[in-house]
XYZ file of C-alpha atoms in Angstrom:
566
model
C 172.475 198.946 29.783
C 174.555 201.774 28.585
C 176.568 204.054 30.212
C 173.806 206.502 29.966
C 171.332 204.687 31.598
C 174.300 203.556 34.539
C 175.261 207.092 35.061
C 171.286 208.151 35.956
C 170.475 204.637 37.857
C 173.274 205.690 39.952
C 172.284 209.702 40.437
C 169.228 208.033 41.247
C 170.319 206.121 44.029
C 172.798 208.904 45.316
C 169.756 211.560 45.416
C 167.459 208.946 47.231
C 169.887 208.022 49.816
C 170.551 212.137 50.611
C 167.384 213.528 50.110
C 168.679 215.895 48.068
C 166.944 218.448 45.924
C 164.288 216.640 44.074
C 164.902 217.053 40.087
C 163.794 215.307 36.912
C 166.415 213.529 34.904
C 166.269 213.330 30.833
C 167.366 210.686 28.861
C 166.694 211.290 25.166
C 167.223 207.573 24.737
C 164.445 205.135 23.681
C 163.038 202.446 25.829
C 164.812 199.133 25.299
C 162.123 197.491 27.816
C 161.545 193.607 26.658
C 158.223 194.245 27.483
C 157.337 196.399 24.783
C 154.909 195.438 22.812
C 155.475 194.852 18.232
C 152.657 197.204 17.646
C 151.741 195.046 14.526
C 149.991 192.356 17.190
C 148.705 194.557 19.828
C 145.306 194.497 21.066
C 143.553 195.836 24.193
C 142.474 192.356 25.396
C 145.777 190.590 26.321
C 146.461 187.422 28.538
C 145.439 189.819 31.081
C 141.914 190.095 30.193
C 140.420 187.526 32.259
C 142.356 187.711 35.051
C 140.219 188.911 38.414
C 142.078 191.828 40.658
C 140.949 193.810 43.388
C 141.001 197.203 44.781
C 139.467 198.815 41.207
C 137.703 201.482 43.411
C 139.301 204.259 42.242
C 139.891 203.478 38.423
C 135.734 203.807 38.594
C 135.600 206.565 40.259
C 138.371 208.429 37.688
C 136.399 207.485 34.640
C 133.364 208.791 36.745
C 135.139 212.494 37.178
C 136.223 212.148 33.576
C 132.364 211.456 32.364
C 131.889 214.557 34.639
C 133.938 217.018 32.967
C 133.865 218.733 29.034
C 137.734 217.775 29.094
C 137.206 215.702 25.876
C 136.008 218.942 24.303
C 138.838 221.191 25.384
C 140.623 222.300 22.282
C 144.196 222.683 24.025
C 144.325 219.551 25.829
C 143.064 217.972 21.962
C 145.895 220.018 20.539
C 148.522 218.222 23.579
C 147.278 214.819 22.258
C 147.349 215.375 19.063
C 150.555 216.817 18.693
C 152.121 213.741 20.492
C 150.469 211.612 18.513
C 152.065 213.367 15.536
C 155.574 212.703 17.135
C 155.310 209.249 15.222
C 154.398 210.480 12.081
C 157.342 209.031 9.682
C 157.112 209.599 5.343
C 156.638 205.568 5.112
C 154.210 205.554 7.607
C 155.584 202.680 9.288
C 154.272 203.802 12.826
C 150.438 204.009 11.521
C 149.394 201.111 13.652
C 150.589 202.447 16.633
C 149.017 205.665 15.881
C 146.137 204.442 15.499
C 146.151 203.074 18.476
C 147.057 206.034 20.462
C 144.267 207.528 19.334
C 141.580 205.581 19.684
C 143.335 205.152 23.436
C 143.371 208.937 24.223
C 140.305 209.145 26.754
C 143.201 207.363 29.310
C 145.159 210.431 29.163
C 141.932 212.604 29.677
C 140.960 210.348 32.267
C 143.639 210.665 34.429
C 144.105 214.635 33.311
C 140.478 215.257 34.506
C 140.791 213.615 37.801
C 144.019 214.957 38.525
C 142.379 218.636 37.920
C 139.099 217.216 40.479
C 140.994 215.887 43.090
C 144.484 218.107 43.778
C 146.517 215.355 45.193
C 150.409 214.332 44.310
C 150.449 211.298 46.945
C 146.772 210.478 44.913
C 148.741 210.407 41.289
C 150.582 207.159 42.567
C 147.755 205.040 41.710
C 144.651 204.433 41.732
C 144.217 203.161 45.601
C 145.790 206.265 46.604
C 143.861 208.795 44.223
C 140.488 206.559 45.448
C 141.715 207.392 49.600
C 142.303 210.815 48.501
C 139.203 211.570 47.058
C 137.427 209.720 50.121
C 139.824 212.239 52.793
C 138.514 215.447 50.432
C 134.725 214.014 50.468
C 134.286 213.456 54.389
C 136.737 216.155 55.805
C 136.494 219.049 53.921
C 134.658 221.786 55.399
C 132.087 223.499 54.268
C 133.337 227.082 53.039
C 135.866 224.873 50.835
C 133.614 223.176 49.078
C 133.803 223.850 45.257
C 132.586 222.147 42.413
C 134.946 219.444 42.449
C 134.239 218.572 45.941
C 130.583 218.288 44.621
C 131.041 216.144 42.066
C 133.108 213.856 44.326
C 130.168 214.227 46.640
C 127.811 212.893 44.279
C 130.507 209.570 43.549
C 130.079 208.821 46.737
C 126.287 208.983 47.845
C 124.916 207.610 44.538
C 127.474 205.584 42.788
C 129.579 203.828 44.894
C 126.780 201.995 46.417
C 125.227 200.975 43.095
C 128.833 199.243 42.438
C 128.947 197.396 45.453
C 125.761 195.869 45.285
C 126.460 195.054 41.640
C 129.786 193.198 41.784
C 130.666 190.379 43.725
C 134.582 191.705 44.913
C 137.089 191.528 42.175
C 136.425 192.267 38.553
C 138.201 191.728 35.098
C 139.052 193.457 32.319
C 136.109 192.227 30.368
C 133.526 193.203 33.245
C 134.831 197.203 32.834
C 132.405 197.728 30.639
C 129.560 197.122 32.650
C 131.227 199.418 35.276
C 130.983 202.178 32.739
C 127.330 200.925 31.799
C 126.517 201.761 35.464
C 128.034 205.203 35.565
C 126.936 206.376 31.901
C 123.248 205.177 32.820
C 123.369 207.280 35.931
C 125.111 210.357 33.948
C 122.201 210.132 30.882
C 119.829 209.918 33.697
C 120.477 211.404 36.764
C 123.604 213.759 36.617
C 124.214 215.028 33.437
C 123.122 218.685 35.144
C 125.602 221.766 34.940
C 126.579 221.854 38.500
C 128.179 218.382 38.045
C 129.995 219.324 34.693
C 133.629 220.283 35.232
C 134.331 222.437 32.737
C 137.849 223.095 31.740
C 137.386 226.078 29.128
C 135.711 228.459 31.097
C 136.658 231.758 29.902
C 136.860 233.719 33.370
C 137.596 232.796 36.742
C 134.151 232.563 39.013
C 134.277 234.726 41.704
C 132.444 232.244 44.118
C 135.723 231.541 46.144
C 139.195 233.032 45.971
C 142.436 231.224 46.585
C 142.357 232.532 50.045
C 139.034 230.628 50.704
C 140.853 227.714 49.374
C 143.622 228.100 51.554
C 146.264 228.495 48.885
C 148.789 231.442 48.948
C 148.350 232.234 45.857
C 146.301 230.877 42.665
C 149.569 229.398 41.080
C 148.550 225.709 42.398
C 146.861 222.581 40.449
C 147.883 223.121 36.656
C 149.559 226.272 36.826
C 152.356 225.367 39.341
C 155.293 223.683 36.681
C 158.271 224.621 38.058
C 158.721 223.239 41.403
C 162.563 223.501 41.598
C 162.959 227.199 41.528
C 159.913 227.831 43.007
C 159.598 225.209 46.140
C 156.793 223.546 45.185
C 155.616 220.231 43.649
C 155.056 221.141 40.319
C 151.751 219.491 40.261
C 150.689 220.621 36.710
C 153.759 219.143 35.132
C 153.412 215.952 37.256
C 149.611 216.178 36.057
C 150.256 216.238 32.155
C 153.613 213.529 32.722
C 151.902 211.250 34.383
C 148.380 211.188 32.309
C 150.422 210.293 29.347
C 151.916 207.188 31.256
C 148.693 206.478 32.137
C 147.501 206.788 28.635
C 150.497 204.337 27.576
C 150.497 202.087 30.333
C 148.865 199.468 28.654
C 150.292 199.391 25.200
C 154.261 199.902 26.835
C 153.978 196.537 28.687
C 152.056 193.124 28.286
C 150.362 191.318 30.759
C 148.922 193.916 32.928
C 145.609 195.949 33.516
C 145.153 199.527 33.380
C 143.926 198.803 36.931
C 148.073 198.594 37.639
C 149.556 201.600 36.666
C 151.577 203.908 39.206
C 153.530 206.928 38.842
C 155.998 208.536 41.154
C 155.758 212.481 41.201
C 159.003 214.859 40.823
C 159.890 218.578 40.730
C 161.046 220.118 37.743
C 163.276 222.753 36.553
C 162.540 225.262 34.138
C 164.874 223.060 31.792
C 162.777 219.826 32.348
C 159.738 221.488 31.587
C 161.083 222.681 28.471
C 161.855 219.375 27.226
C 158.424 218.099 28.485
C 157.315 220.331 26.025
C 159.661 220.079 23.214
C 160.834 216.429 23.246
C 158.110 214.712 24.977
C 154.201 216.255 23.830
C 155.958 217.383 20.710
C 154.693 220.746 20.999
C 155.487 223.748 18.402
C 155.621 226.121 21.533
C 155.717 226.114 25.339
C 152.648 225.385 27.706
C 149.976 227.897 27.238
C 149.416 229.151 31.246
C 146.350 230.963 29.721
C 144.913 227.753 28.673
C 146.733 225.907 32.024
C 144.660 228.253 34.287
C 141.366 227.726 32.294
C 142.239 224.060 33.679
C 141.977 225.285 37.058
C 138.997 228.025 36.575
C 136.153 225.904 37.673
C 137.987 224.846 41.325
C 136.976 228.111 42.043
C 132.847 227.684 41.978
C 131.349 227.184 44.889
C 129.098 223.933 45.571
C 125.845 223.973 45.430
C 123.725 224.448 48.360
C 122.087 221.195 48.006
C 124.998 219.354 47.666
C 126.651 220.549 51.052
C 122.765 220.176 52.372
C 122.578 216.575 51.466
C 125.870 215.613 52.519
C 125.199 217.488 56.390
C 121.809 215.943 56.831
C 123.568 212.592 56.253
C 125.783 213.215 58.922
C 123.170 214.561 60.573
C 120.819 211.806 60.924
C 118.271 213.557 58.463
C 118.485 211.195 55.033
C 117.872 207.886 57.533
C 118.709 206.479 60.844
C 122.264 206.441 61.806
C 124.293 203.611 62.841
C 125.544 205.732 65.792
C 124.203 208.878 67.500
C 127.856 209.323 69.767
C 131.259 208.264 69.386
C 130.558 206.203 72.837
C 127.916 204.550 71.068
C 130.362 203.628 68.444
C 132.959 202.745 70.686
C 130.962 200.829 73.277
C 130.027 198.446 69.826
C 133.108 197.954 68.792
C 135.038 197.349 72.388
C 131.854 194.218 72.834
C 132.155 192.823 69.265
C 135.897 192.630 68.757
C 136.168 191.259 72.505
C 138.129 188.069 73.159
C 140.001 186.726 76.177
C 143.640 187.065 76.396
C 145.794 185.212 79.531
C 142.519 185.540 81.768
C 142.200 189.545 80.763
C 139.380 190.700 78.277
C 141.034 192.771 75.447
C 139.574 194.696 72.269
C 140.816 194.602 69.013
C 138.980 198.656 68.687
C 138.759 200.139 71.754
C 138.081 203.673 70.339
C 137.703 205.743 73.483
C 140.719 204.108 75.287
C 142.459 204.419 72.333
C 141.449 208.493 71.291
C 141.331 209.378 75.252
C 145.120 208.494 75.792
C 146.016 209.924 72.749
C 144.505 213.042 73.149
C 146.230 212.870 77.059
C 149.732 212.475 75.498
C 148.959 215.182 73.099
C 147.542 217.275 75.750
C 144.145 218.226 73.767
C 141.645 220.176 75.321
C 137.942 218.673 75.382
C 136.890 220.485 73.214
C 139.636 219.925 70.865
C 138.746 216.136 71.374
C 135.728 215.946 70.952
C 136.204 217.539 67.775
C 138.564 214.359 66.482
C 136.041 211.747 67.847
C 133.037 213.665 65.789
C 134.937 213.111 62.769
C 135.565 209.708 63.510
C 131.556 209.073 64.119
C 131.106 210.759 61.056
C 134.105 208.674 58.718
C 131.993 205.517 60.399
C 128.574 207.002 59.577
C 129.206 208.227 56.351
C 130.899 205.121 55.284
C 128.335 202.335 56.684
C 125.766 204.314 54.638
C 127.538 204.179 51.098
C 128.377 200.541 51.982
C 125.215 198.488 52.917
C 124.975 195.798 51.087
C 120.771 195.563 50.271
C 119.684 195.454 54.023
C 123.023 193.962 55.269
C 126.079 196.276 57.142
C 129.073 194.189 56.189
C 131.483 196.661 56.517
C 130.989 196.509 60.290
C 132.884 192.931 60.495
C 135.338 194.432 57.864
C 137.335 196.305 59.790
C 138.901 194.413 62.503
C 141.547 196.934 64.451
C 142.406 200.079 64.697
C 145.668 201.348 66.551
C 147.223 204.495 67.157
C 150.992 204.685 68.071
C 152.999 207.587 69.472
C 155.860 205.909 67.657
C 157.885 207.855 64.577
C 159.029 206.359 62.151
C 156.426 203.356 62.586
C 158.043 199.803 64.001
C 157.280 198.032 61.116
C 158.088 201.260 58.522
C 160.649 203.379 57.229
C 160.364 206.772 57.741
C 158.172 208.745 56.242
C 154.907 206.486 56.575
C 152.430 208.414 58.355
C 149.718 206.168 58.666
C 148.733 202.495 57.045
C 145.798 200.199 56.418
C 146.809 196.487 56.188
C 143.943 194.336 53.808
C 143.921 190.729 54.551
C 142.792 188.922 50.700
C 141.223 186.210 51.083
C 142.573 184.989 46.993
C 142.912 187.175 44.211
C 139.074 187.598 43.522
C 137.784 188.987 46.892
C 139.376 190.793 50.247
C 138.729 189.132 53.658
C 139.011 192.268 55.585
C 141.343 195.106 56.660
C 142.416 196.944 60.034
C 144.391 200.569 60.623
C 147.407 201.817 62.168
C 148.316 205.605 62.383
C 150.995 207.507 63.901
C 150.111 210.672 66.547
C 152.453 212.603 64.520
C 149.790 212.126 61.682
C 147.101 213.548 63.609
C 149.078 216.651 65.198
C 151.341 217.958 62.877
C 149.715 220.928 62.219
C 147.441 223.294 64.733
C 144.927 224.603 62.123
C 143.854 223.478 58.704
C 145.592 226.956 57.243
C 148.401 225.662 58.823
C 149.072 222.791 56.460
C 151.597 222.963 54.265
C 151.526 220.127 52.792
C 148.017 220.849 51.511
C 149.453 224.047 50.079
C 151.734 222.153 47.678
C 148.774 220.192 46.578
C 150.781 216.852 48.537
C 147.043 216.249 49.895
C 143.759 217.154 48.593
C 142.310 218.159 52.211
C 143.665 220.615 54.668
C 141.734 218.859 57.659
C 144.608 218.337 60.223
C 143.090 214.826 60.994
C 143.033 213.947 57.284
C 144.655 210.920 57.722
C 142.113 209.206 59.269
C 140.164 209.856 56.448
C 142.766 209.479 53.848
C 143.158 205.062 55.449
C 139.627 204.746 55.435
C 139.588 205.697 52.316
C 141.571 202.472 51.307
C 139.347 200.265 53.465
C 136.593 201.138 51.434
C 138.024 200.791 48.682
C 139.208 196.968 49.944
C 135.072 196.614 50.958
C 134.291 197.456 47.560
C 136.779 194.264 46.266
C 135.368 192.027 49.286
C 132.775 189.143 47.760
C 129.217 188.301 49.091
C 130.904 184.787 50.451
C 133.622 186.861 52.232
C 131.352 189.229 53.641
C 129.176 186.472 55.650
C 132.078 184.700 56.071
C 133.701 187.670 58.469
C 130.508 188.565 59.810
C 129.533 184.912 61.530
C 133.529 184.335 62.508
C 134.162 187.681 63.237
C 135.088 186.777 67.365
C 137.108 184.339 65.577
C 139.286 186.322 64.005
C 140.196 188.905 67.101
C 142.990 186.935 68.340
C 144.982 187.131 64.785
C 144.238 190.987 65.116
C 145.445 191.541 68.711
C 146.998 194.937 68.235
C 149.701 193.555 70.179
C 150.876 190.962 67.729
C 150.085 192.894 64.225
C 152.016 195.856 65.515
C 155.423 195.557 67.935
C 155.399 199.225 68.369
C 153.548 201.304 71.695
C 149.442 201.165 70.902
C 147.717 204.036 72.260
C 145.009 202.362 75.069
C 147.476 199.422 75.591
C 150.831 200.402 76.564
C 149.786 203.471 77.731
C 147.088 204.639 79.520
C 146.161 207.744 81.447
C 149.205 209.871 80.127
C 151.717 207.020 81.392
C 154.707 207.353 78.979
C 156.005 203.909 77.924
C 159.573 202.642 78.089
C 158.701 199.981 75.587
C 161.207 199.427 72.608
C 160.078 198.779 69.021
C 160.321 195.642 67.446
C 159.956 194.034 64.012
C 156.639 192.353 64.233
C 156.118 188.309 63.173
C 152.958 188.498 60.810
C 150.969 185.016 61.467
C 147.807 185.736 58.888
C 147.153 182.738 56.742
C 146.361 185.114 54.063
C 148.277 187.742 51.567
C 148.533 191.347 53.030
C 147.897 194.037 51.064
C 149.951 197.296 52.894
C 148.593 200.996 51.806
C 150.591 203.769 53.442
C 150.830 207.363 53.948
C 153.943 208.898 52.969
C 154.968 212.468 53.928
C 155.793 214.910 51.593
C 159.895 215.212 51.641
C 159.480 210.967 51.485
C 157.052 210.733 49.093
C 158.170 213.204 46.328
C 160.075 211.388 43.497
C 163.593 211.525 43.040
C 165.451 211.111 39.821
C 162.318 210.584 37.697
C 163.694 208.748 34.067
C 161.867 210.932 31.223
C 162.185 209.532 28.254
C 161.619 211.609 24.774
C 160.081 208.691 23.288
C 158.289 205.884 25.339
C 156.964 203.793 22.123
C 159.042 202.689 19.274
């Protein structure tokens, strides 16, 4: 390593330990990674190929958004492509190959661009389990005056795709079974969806006048690609982080061997004016600085409302109009789930999801009104609603036996967490082709942070893609369904004929050492209990996806490199 490269490993580790401001390092140096591939030998179907993984929810449902959207036909973000692609040009032509391959490769960066622009969500550029619980969070708890476009296309993911996936694909898939994933969602776009009101279109000329920032609840209309400069102006430069990290994602694969696209992650930064210079100059090769004219085109369509039969056919579901619900009340709900996940404990009868104990203390120590409750347990029946409908399996609710607890804690930071984490969902995997089942933990403090949804800050900087105050929920089902979608046929029966079995490895008790909401405290009774660092006794690997805050989650000392293939 050269001194270089020890001077910013270090800044990096001095910024993360201070929290300092949040700025973007360059190093003008090229990668020395072993990884790298010679670009003489490379092919898109490594030793990786074959390999089975899980949790590919939400790489389906970005090429989904990208078949969505005319960003393939936008001539600027052809022009950003091309002229990185350019970068490698040399007189003996020596990087050809490589070229070549970038090209043929660019839909990645398109991909990622497109659902980036769909779904406004730093925490959801981290990967694709977070972008696939963001999505979920903007689909089920957005309300209805904020639903554009994008929210409608997300809609129709949802009701008519994800189903057809998990009815088609036995939990984990491989690289060589992608293409029947995109088989699925091209047949339904030639066929179903290929209709204007699910076409994000990124060159629209004007702005629609269907909604206005202010509907949106941003302060201004300098959010999604036109906010770059997040150090002088506060914010989390989500069009830079946007453009950065689809060209990772459209490198991923080539940079290192071994891997799927399925495992590529980015951490998001601010920049400074100076950064964002050399984003342009050293890193897409451009001839002159980002065009905010052609940036805000990016944007334009956010700003169409959604149809009226989209918002229609997503109320009567909750509604009870497209079928029979699974539950007309949240005591319905909760009276199934306290009976089913029942099991006796030193002569006492305890619950592995107890939701009205649980929501009824919590809303006690919060001091909620009734109203104000009754408000958190609709959306709650509705996340459960909503979500047993998009996941039957033929005439079969597995996802019922899926979930096995949920817990909320008035403890911050968690017991078991740094700082930071909000909220997580641990998934139980049964081997690396199928998940056994998952169960939820989330902190009060991520459920009453912030009085109203124009309240929310962190919405504002684009940090989430919903302002709903009780997002969270949301946002960890979100990953359970996207750990259903990875969960095999023989899994699914398996959980559903053992499920009373399993309660007493779920006791909320033993999978969390903190204070549970319903447990330790009941009728407003404040507990004295300390937290501990729980002993996890699963016979199975864990899979832990977490909610970060916005000062945690932010990136600090991003490396930017002006070259990231020889």
């Amino acid at each position: 390593m050269n001194l270089r490269k020890k001077i910013s490993v270090i800044l990096v580790f001095i910024f993360i330990t201070f929290l300092s401001t949040l700025f973007i390092n360059i190093s003008n140096t090229k990668s020395n990674n072993k990884n790298e591939f010679n670009f003489e030998n490379v092919t898109f179907k490594d030793s990786a190929s074959n390999n089975k993984y899980i949790m590919w929810s939400g790489r389906s449902l970005q090429y989904f958004l990208w078949k969505h959207s005319d960003i393939s036909q936008n001539k600027y973000v052809q022009e950003i492509e091309q002229s990185y692609i350019d970068s490698y040009k040399t007189e003996d032509n020596k990087n050809q190959k490589l070229m070549e391959l970038l090209e043929n490769s660019k839909s990645l960066f398109e991909i990622n661009l497109s659902s980036s622009i769909t779904n406004l969500s730093l925490y959801g550029m981290s990967n694709y389990k977070e972008f696939f619980a963001e999505s979920y969070a903007r689909w089920q708890s957005t309300s209805d005056k904020m639903k554009n476009k994008a929210w409608e296309i997300i809609n129709y993911y949802f009701l008519h795709i994800y189903n057809k996936l998990k009815n088609k694909f036995d939990g984990g898939i491989s690289e060589e079974d992608w293409p029947e994933v995109e088989s699925i969602i091209n047949e339904d776009f030639n066929k179903e969806s290929n209709k204007d009101n699910l076409i994000l279109k990124t060159s629209l000329q004007s702005k629609p006048t269907d909604l206005t920032n202010e509907d949106l609840l941003f302060d201004n209309d300098n959010f999604g690609m036109l906010d770059l400069e997040g150090v002088k102006n506060n914010t989390g430069s989500y069009g830079a982080n946007a453009l950065y990290s689809s060209l990772q994602a459209w490198l991923f694969t080539l940079r290192y061997s071994g891997v799927t696209q399925n495992d590529f992650s980015y951490s998001s930064g601010r920049f400074s004016e100076q950064v964002i210079t050399q984003l342009e100059n050293d890193v897409f090769n451009l001839k002159s600085p980002f065009d905010k004219n052609e940036l805000a085109r990016l944007n334009y369509d956010l700003y169409t409302k959604a149809s009226e039969s989209s918002i229609l056919e997503y109320s009567n579901l909750i509604e009870g109009k497209t079928g029979k619900l699974s539950f007309n009340s949240f005591d319905e709900l909760s009276d199934y789930y306290k009976k089913e996940t029942e099991f006796e404990l030193n002569n006492e009868s305890i619950s592995t999801i107890d939701l009205k104990s649980t929501f009824n203390t919590f809303g006690k120590f919060y001091s909620f009104t009734d109203s104000k409750l009754n408000l958190i347990k609709k959306q709650v029946l509705d996340m459960f609603n909503t979500s047993l409908y998009i996941g039957r399996v033929k005439d079969s609710d597995y996802l019922l036996h899926y979930l096995t607890a949920f817990i909320i804690t008035p403890d911050y930071p968690l017991a078991d967490n740094k700082e930071g984490v909000m909220a997580y969902t641990s998934t139980v995997n049964a081997d690396t082709y199928s998940t056994r089942y998952s169960y939820l933990v989330y902190t009060g403090k991520s459920l009453t942070m912030y009085k109203s949804d124009s309240e929310n800050s962190e919405y504002k900087q684009n940090w989430w893609s919903t302002a709903n105050i009780w997002g969270t929920l949301n946002h960890e089902f979100g990953h359970v369904m996207d750990g259903f979608l990875s969960q095999s046929q023989s899994q699914a029966e398996f959980c559903e004929n053992n499920y009373s079995d399993i309660m007493p490895s779920v006791y909320p008790k033993d999978i969390y050492k903190g204070v549970v909401f319903g447990i330790d405290i009941k009728d407003n009774e404040t507990s004295n209990q300390s937290a501990s660092t729980p002993s996890w006794v699963l016979p199975t690997s864990i899979t832990l996806t977490a909610v970060l805050c916005l000062g945690v989650g932010l990136g600090v000392g991003i490396l930017i490199q002006k070259k990231f293939l020889k």
